[in-house]
mmCIF file of C-alpha atoms in Angstrom:
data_model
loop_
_atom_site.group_PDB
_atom_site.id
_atom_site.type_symbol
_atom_site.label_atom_id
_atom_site.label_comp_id
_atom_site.label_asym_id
_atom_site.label_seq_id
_atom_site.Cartn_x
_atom_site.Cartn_y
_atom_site.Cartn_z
ATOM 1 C CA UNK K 735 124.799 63.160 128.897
ATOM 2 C CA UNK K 736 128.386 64.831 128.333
ATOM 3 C CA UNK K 737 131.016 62.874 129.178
ATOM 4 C CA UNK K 738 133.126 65.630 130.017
ATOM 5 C CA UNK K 739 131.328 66.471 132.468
ATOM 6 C CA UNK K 740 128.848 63.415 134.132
ATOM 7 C CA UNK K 741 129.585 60.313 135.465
ATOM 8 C CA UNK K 742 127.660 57.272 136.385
ATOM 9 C CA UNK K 743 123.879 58.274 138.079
ATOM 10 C CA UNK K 744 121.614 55.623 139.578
ATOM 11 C CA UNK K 745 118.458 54.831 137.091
ATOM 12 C CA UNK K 746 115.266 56.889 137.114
ATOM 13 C CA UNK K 747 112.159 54.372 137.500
ATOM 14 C CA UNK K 748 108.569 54.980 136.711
ATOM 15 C CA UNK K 749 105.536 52.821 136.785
ATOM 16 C CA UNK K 750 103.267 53.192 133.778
ATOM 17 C CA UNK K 751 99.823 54.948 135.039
ATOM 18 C CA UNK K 752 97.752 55.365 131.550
ATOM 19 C CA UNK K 753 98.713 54.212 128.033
ATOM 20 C CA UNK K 754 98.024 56.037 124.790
ATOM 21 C CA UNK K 755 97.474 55.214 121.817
ATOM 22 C CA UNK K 756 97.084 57.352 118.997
ATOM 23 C CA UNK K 757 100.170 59.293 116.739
ATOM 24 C CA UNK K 758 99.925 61.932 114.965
ATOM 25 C CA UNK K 759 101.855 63.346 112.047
ATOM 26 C CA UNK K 760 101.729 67.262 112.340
ATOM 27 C CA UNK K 761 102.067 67.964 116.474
ATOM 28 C CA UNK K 762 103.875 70.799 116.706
ATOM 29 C CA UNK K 763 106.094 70.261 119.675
ATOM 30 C CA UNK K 764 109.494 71.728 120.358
ATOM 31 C CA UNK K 765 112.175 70.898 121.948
ATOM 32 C CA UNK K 766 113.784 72.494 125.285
ATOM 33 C CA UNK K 767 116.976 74.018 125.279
ATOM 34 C CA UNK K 768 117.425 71.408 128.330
ATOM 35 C CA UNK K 769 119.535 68.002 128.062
ATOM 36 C CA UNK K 770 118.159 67.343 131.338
ATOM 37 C CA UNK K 771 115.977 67.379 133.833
ATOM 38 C CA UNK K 772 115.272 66.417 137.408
ATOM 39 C CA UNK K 773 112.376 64.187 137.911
ATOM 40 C CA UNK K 774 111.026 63.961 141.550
ATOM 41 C CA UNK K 775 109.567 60.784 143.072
ATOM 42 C CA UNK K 776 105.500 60.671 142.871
ATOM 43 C CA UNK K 777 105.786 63.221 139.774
ATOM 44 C CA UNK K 778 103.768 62.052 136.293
ATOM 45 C CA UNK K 779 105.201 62.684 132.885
ATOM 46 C CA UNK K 780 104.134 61.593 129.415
ATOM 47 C CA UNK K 781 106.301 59.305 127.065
ATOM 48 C CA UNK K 782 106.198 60.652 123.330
ATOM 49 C CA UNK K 783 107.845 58.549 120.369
ATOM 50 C CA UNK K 784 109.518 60.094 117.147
ATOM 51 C CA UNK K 785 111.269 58.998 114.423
ATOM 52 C CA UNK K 786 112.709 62.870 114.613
ATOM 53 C CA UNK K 787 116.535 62.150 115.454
ATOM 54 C CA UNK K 788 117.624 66.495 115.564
ATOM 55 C CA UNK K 789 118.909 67.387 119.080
ATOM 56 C CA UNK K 790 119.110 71.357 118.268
ATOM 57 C CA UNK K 791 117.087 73.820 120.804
ATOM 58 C CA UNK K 792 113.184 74.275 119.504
ATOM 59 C CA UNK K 793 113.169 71.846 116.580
ATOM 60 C CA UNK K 794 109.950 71.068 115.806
ATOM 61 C CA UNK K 795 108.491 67.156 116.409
ATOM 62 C CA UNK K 796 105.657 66.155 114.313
ATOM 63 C CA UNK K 797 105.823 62.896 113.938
ATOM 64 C CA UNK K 798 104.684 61.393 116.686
ATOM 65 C CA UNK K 799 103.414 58.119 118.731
ATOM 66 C CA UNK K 800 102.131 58.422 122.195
ATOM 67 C CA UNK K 801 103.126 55.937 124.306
ATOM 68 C CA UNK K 802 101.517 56.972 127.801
ATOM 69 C CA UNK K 803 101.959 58.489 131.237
ATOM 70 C CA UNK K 804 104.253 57.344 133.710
ATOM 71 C CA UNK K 805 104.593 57.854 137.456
ATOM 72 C CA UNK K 806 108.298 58.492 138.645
ATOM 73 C CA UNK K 807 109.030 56.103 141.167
ATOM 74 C CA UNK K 808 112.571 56.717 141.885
ATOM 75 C CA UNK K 809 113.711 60.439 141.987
ATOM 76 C CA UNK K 810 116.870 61.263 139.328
ATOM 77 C CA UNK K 811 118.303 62.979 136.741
ATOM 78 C CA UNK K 812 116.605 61.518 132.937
ATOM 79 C CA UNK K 813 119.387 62.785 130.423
ATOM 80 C CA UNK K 814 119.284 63.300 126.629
ATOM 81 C CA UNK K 815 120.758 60.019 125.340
ATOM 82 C CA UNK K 816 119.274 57.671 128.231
ATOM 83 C CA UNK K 817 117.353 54.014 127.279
ATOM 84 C CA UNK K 818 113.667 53.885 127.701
ATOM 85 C CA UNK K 819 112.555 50.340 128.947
ATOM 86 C CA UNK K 820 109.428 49.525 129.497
ATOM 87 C CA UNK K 821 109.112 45.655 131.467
ATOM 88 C CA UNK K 822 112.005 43.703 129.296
ATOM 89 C CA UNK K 823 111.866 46.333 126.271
ATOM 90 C CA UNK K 824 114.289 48.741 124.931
ATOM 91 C CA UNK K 825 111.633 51.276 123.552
ATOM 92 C CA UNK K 826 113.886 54.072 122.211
ATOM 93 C CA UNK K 827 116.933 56.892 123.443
ATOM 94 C CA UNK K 828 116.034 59.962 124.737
ATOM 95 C CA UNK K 829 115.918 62.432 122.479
ATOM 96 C CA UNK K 830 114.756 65.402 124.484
ATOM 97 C CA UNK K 831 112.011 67.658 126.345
ATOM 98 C CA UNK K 832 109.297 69.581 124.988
ATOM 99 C CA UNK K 833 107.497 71.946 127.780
ATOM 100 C CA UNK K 834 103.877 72.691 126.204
ATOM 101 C CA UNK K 835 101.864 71.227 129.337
ATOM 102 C CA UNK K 836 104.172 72.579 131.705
ATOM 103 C CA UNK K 837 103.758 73.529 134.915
ATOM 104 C CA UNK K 838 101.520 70.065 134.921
ATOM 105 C CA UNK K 839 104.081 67.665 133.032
ATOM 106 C CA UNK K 840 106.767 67.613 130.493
ATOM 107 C CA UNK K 841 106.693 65.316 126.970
ATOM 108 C CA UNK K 842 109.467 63.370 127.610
ATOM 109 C CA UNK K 843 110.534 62.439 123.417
ATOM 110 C CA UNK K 844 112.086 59.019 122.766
ATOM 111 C CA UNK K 845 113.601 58.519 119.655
ATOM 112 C CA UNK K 846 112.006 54.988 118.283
ATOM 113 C CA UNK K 847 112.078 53.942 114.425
ATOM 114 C CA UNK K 848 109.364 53.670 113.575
ATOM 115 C CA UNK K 849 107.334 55.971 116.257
ATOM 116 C CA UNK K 850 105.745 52.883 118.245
ATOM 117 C CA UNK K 851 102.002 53.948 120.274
ATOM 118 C CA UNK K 852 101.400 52.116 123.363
ATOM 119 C CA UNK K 853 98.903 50.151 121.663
ATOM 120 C CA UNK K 854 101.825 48.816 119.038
ATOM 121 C CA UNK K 855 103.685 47.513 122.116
ATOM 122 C CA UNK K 856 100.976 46.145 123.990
ATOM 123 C CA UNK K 857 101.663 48.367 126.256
ATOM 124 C CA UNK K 858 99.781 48.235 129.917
ATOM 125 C CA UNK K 859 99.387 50.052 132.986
ATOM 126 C CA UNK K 860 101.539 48.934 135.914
ATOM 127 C CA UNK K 861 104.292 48.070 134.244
ATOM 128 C CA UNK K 862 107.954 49.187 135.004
ATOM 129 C CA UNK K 863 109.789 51.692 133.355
ATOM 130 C CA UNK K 864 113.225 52.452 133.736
ATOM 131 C CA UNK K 865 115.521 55.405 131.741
ATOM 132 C CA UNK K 866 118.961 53.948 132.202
ATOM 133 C CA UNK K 867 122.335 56.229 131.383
ATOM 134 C CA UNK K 868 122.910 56.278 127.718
ATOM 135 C CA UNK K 869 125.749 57.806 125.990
ATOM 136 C CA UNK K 870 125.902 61.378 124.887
ATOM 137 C CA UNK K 871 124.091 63.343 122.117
ATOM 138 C CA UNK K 872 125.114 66.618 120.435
ATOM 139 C CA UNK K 873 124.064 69.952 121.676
ATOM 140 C CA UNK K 874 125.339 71.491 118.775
ATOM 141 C CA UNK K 875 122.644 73.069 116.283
ATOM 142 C CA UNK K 876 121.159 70.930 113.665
ATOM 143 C CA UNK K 877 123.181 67.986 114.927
ATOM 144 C CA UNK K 878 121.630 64.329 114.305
ATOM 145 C CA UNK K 879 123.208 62.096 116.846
ATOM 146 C CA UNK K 880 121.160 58.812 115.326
ATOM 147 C CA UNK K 881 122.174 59.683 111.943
ATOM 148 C CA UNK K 882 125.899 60.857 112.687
ATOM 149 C CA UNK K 883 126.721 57.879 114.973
ATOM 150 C CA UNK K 884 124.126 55.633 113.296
ATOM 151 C CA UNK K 885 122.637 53.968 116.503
ATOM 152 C CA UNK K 886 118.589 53.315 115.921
ATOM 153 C CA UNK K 887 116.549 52.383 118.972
#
């Protein structure tokens, strides 16, 4: 989100289709150059947690807890900095995109300390998820937006 730039945007929802539940400490993903992307309704994308707070174009995630795979509901824009609920539960911010499975889905990475699984939330499918407008996170190389501004999820 830059708020020079983007105002308010309706929220993206998403009905959980498939929970995971396993982490893993040495993944490998990177992140997109991308603070955003359009999600289109009926589209399925999978929720990754990280205790990784760097916002910087192909930092590497490694730490991670898989939270599941989620069915957009609602067609939008999900931006770097939004909330993750899930049912009644702020789960994490945003933190970015990482494009290995693509065409077929993107990682969508939430920043959550400690990296939750969907088993450590009880997680189940059919439940609502929502990404709701956050405030904005640096773009800037090797910028920590959690650590800088000290916000945790």
């Amino acid at each position: 989100m830059n708020p020079h730039e983007d105002g308010p945007k309706r929220e993206v929802t998403a009905t959980l289709v498939k929970v995971l539940v396993h982490r893993r400490s040495e993944r490998g993903m990177r992140l997109e150059p991308y603070a955003s992307r359009c999600v289109r309704a009926g589209e399925v994308h999978e929720l990754v947690a990280t205790d990784h707070t760097e916002t910087a174009q192909g930092t590497r995630i490694d730490r991670v807890g898989f939270l599941g795979f989620a069915e957009i509901t609602a067609a939008g824009v999900v931006d770097r900095g939004d909330e993750v609920w899930i049912g009644d539960r702020r789960v994490g911010v945003v933190l970015g995109f990482d494009g290995c499975h693509m065409p077929n889905h993107y990682n969508v990475l939430v920043h959550a300390d400690p990296a939750p699984t969907g088993r450590d939330l009880a997680l189940m499918p059919g439940e609502r998820l929502v990404f709701r407008q956050g405030g904005p996170l640096p773009d800037a190389p090797g910028e920590s937006f959690f650590e800088e501004h000290d916000i945790r999820a």
